[in-house]
């Protein structure tokens, strides 16, 4: 296989890091297919086969983590991908990140942990430490183009190739905003106060530079590697993330008789009213025989305690992204979720396992007064565009009142 372009990946969440592994797997397959086509053509023309073709592939496995398929591609050339983890401050995210980072190292990738928030780290300290690597990178992979830290790190970038992998459903909004030429702003954010607007104004030059870096024009290539249903912009390269790496390394899972419910951080982001959310979880538990609740890593302990007391559900705090947890199993024959990333990713990850993924709409009455004007239409779009999922009947949601 030809040596790929040296790549630097900047990730801030476990899901981003998982999707970088998926991207690297897909990228390696593409290069192998390209190389094999050239090899076959050379053989047909009488060219000698490469010497490495005579070396048998060595069997191997990742004990306790993942299996390597016997007929899969070899690991990527050492050193072609360097992953920089920029961890958040919350313990759940950091714990999941450390575990996925261990899997990434087992896959042969270099992983560097760079503190950039609070305590021992700062955004400008991270910029000083990483700027040389950013300038040298032949390709940069980012997981969250809305992140101010990532936008700051893109300022010294010189590469003409930039890849965006999913950090969730925000990929849909990223492409829409980029296409409209708008400043990048998270869908659930409201206007904020005077201080917030002053900060955004001061940060505008950095945000503008990042937006130009991410826009495909003038020889710059922007690739989007996603499980989301998006339409690429002119000049943008789209590659579907079908979780081939996850499916090749884990499972298939053992199925339980119960139903699992996937939690969401919509309460924590101020979009959904806490009492309405508790009512919705209680109703879904009774109607669908839910036995386990997979908590989102940002859900507060107080909220989870209240849910457990009100419903009797077993609360599970996953130590890995849910796509890996579900693929390893055991997992319910039905997984119910509110509009979120997993209604797009789990059907890919669980293809052929017999698991049904169902989605429950967010009733507009559940939204808080502080929810952004975009919240209702965005959440509806997440549900309506999900593939291979079961839409729960409207009566599954509790009535307002």
PDB file of N, CA, C and O in Angstrom, residues 23 142 145 162-166 171-172 174-175 178 214 216 221-228 230-233 236-241:
ATOM      1  N   UNK A  23     -13.034   6.315  10.077  1.00  0.00           N
ATOM      2  CA  UNK A  23     -12.501   6.989   8.887  1.00  0.00           C
ATOM      3  C   UNK A  23     -11.170   6.360   8.465  1.00  0.00           C
ATOM      4  O   UNK A  23     -10.930   6.123   7.272  1.00  0.00           O
ATOM      5  N   UNK A 142     -11.033  16.761  11.808  1.00  0.00           N
ATOM      6  CA  UNK A 142     -11.643  17.347  12.995  1.00  0.00           C
ATOM      7  C   UNK A 142     -13.018  16.726  13.229  1.00  0.00           C
ATOM      8  O   UNK A 142     -13.678  16.275  12.289  1.00  0.00           O
ATOM      9  N   UNK A 145     -16.497  21.051  14.073  1.00  0.00           N
ATOM     10  CA  UNK A 145     -16.148  22.342  13.482  1.00  0.00           C
ATOM     11  C   UNK A 145     -16.745  23.524  14.228  1.00  0.00           C
ATOM     12  O   UNK A 145     -16.359  24.665  13.988  1.00  0.00           O
ATOM     13  N   UNK A 162      -8.903  18.776   4.311  1.00  0.00           N
ATOM     14  CA  UNK A 162      -9.477  18.789   5.640  1.00  0.00           C
ATOM     15  C   UNK A 162     -10.693  17.877   5.671  1.00  0.00           C
ATOM     16  O   UNK A 162     -11.544  17.935   4.777  1.00  0.00           O
ATOM     17  N   UNK A 163     -10.767  17.008   6.681  1.00  0.00           N
ATOM     18  CA  UNK A 163     -11.865  16.055   6.820  1.00  0.00           C
ATOM     19  C   UNK A 163     -12.638  16.356   8.095  1.00  0.00           C
ATOM     20  O   UNK A 163     -12.047  16.596   9.142  1.00  0.00           O
ATOM     21  N   UNK A 164     -13.953  16.327   7.993  1.00  0.00           N
ATOM     22  CA  UNK A 164     -14.829  16.477   9.155  1.00  0.00           C
ATOM     23  C   UNK A 164     -15.524  15.143   9.396  1.00  0.00           C
ATOM     24  O   UNK A 164     -16.188  14.614   8.493  1.00  0.00           O
ATOM     25  N   UNK A 165     -15.335  14.570  10.592  1.00  0.00           N
ATOM     26  CA  UNK A 165     -16.057  13.357  10.976  1.00  0.00           C
ATOM     27  C   UNK A 165     -17.163  13.754  11.947  1.00  0.00           C
ATOM     28  O   UNK A 165     -17.137  14.821  12.552  1.00  0.00           O
ATOM     29  N   UNK A 166     -18.124  12.871  12.124  1.00  0.00           N
ATOM     30  CA  UNK A 166     -19.282  13.190  12.947  1.00  0.00           C
ATOM     31  C   UNK A 166     -18.929  13.415  14.412  1.00  0.00           C
ATOM     32  O   UNK A 166     -18.148  12.665  15.003  1.00  0.00           O
ATOM     33  N   UNK A 171     -23.449  17.608  12.425  1.00  0.00           N
ATOM     34  CA  UNK A 171     -22.908  17.618  11.069  1.00  0.00           C
ATOM     35  C   UNK A 171     -23.941  18.149  10.072  1.00  0.00           C
ATOM     36  O   UNK A 171     -23.599  18.838   9.106  1.00  0.00           O
ATOM     37  N   UNK A 172     -25.209  17.830  10.321  1.00  0.00           N
ATOM     38  CA  UNK A 172     -26.273  18.294   9.434  1.00  0.00           C
ATOM     39  C   UNK A 172     -26.351  19.818   9.439  1.00  0.00           C
ATOM     40  O   UNK A 172     -26.468  20.463   8.399  1.00  0.00           O
ATOM     41  N   UNK A 174     -23.925  21.859  10.411  1.00  0.00           N
ATOM     42  CA  UNK A 174     -22.656  22.409   9.918  1.00  0.00           C
ATOM     43  C   UNK A 174     -22.697  22.632   8.412  1.00  0.00           C
ATOM     44  O   UNK A 174     -22.370  23.715   7.914  1.00  0.00           O
ATOM     45  N   UNK A 175     -23.134  21.625   7.660  1.00  0.00           N
ATOM     46  CA  UNK A 175     -23.170  21.753   6.208  1.00  0.00           C
ATOM     47  C   UNK A 175     -24.201  22.794   5.781  1.00  0.00           C
ATOM     48  O   UNK A 175     -23.964  23.587   4.858  1.00  0.00           O
ATOM     49  N   UNK A 178     -22.693  26.250   6.545  1.00  0.00           N
ATOM     50  CA  UNK A 178     -21.591  26.533   5.639  1.00  0.00           C
ATOM     51  C   UNK A 178     -22.120  26.896   4.260  1.00  0.00           C
ATOM     52  O   UNK A 178     -21.627  27.821   3.608  1.00  0.00           O
ATOM     53  N   UNK A 214     -12.661  25.530   6.181  1.00  0.00           N
ATOM     54  CA  UNK A 214     -13.589  24.415   6.019  1.00  0.00           C
ATOM     55  C   UNK A 214     -14.388  24.473   4.722  1.00  0.00           C
ATOM     56  O   UNK A 214     -15.063  23.512   4.359  1.00  0.00           O
ATOM     57  N   UNK A 216     -14.791  24.338   0.798  1.00  0.00           N
ATOM     58  CA  UNK A 216     -14.041  23.830  -0.351  1.00  0.00           C
ATOM     59  C   UNK A 216     -14.023  24.835  -1.498  1.00  0.00           C
ATOM     60  O   UNK A 216     -15.031  25.060  -2.164  1.00  0.00           O
ATOM     61  N   UNK A 221      -9.646  20.921  -0.431  1.00  0.00           N
ATOM     62  CA  UNK A 221     -10.552  19.775  -0.451  1.00  0.00           C
ATOM     63  C   UNK A 221     -11.143  19.602   0.949  1.00  0.00           C
ATOM     64  O   UNK A 221     -10.409  19.493   1.931  1.00  0.00           O
ATOM     65  N   UNK A 222     -12.456  19.596   1.038  1.00  0.00           N
ATOM     66  CA  UNK A 222     -13.142  19.311   2.289  1.00  0.00           C
ATOM     67  C   UNK A 222     -13.913  18.011   2.132  1.00  0.00           C
ATOM     68  O   UNK A 222     -14.772  17.891   1.255  1.00  0.00           O
ATOM     69  N   UNK A 223     -13.578  17.043   2.965  1.00  0.00           N
ATOM     70  CA  UNK A 223     -14.261  15.756   2.961  1.00  0.00           C
ATOM     71  C   UNK A 223     -15.124  15.669   4.210  1.00  0.00           C
ATOM     72  O   UNK A 223     -14.709  16.081   5.292  1.00  0.00           O
ATOM     73  N   UNK A 224     -16.338  15.148   4.059  1.00  0.00           N
ATOM     74  CA  UNK A 224     -17.215  14.902   5.199  1.00  0.00           C
ATOM     75  C   UNK A 224     -17.459  13.404   5.291  1.00  0.00           C
ATOM     76  O   UNK A 224     -17.934  12.780   4.337  1.00  0.00           O
ATOM     77  N   UNK A 225     -17.096  12.837   6.434  1.00  0.00           N
ATOM     78  CA  UNK A 225     -17.246  11.404   6.677  1.00  0.00           C
ATOM     79  C   UNK A 225     -18.356  11.263   7.713  1.00  0.00           C
ATOM     80  O   UNK A 225     -18.176  11.605   8.879  1.00  0.00           O
ATOM     81  N   UNK A 226     -19.524  10.787   7.286  1.00  0.00           N
ATOM     82  CA  UNK A 226     -20.693  10.926   8.141  1.00  0.00           C
ATOM     83  C   UNK A 226     -21.686   9.775   8.004  1.00  0.00           C
ATOM     84  O   UNK A 226     -21.775   9.144   6.951  1.00  0.00           O
ATOM     85  N   UNK A 227     -22.432   9.553   9.070  1.00  0.00           N
ATOM     86  CA  UNK A 227     -23.580   8.649   9.039  1.00  0.00           C
ATOM     87  C   UNK A 227     -24.875   9.424   8.870  1.00  0.00           C
ATOM     88  O   UNK A 227     -25.947   8.827   8.770  1.00  0.00           O
ATOM     89  N   UNK A 228     -24.775  10.751   8.870  1.00  0.00           N
ATOM     90  CA  UNK A 228     -25.954  11.600   8.795  1.00  0.00           C
ATOM     91  C   UNK A 228     -26.425  11.765   7.343  1.00  0.00           C
ATOM     92  O   UNK A 228     -25.618  11.720   6.421  1.00  0.00           O
ATOM     93  N   UNK A 230     -26.923  13.897   4.656  1.00  0.00           N
ATOM     94  CA  UNK A 230     -26.575  15.261   4.265  1.00  0.00           C
ATOM     95  C   UNK A 230     -26.344  15.319   2.761  1.00  0.00           C
ATOM     96  O   UNK A 230     -26.041  14.307   2.116  1.00  0.00           O
ATOM     97  N   UNK A 231     -26.489  16.522   2.232  1.00  0.00           N
ATOM     98  CA  UNK A 231     -26.189  16.780   0.821  1.00  0.00           C
ATOM     99  C   UNK A 231     -24.914  17.603   0.765  1.00  0.00           C
ATOM    100  O   UNK A 231     -24.878  18.713   1.306  1.00  0.00           O
ATOM    101  N   UNK A 232     -23.846  17.091   0.145  1.00  0.00           N
ATOM    102  CA  UNK A 232     -22.588  17.827   0.133  1.00  0.00           C
ATOM    103  C   UNK A 232     -22.681  19.111  -0.673  1.00  0.00           C
ATOM    104  O   UNK A 232     -23.455  19.210  -1.633  1.00  0.00           O
ATOM    105  N   UNK A 233     -21.897  20.086  -0.279  1.00  0.00           N
ATOM    106  CA  UNK A 233     -21.817  21.342  -1.018  1.00  0.00           C
ATOM    107  C   UNK A 233     -20.986  21.148  -2.282  1.00  0.00           C
ATOM    108  O   UNK A 233     -20.219  20.174  -2.381  1.00  0.00           O
ATOM    109  N   UNK A 236     -17.362  19.580  -2.313  1.00  0.00           N
ATOM    110  CA  UNK A 236     -17.186  18.812  -1.068  1.00  0.00           C
ATOM    111  C   UNK A 236     -17.251  17.316  -1.370  1.00  0.00           C
ATOM    112  O   UNK A 236     -18.093  16.879  -2.167  1.00  0.00           O
ATOM    113  N   UNK A 237     -16.362  16.558  -0.767  1.00  0.00           N
ATOM    114  CA  UNK A 237     -16.340  15.108  -0.954  1.00  0.00           C
ATOM    115  C   UNK A 237     -17.064  14.441   0.212  1.00  0.00           C
ATOM    116  O   UNK A 237     -16.743  14.692   1.376  1.00  0.00           O
ATOM    117  N   UNK A 238     -18.042  13.595  -0.082  1.00  0.00           N
ATOM    118  CA  UNK A 238     -18.842  12.933   0.941  1.00  0.00           C
ATOM    119  C   UNK A 238     -18.523  11.448   0.959  1.00  0.00           C
ATOM    120  O   UNK A 238     -18.514  10.789  -0.084  1.00  0.00           O
ATOM    121  N   UNK A 239     -18.264  10.917   2.148  1.00  0.00           N
ATOM    122  CA  UNK A 239     -18.051   9.483   2.315  1.00  0.00           C
ATOM    123  C   UNK A 239     -18.947   9.003   3.454  1.00  0.00           C
ATOM    124  O   UNK A 239     -18.972   9.602   4.525  1.00  0.00           O
ATOM    125  N   UNK A 240     -19.698   7.937   3.214  1.00  0.00           N
ATOM    126  CA  UNK A 240     -20.635   7.436   4.211  1.00  0.00           C
ATOM    127  C   UNK A 240     -19.901   6.610   5.262  1.00  0.00           C
ATOM    128  O   UNK A 240     -19.112   5.719   4.938  1.00  0.00           O
ATOM    129  N   UNK A 241     -20.162   6.915   6.514  1.00  0.00           N
ATOM    130  CA  UNK A 241     -19.634   6.123   7.628  1.00  0.00           C
ATOM    131  C   UNK A 241     -20.664   5.055   7.979  1.00  0.00           C
ATOM    132  O   UNK A 241     -21.689   5.344   8.613  1.00  0.00           O
TER     133      UNK A 241
END
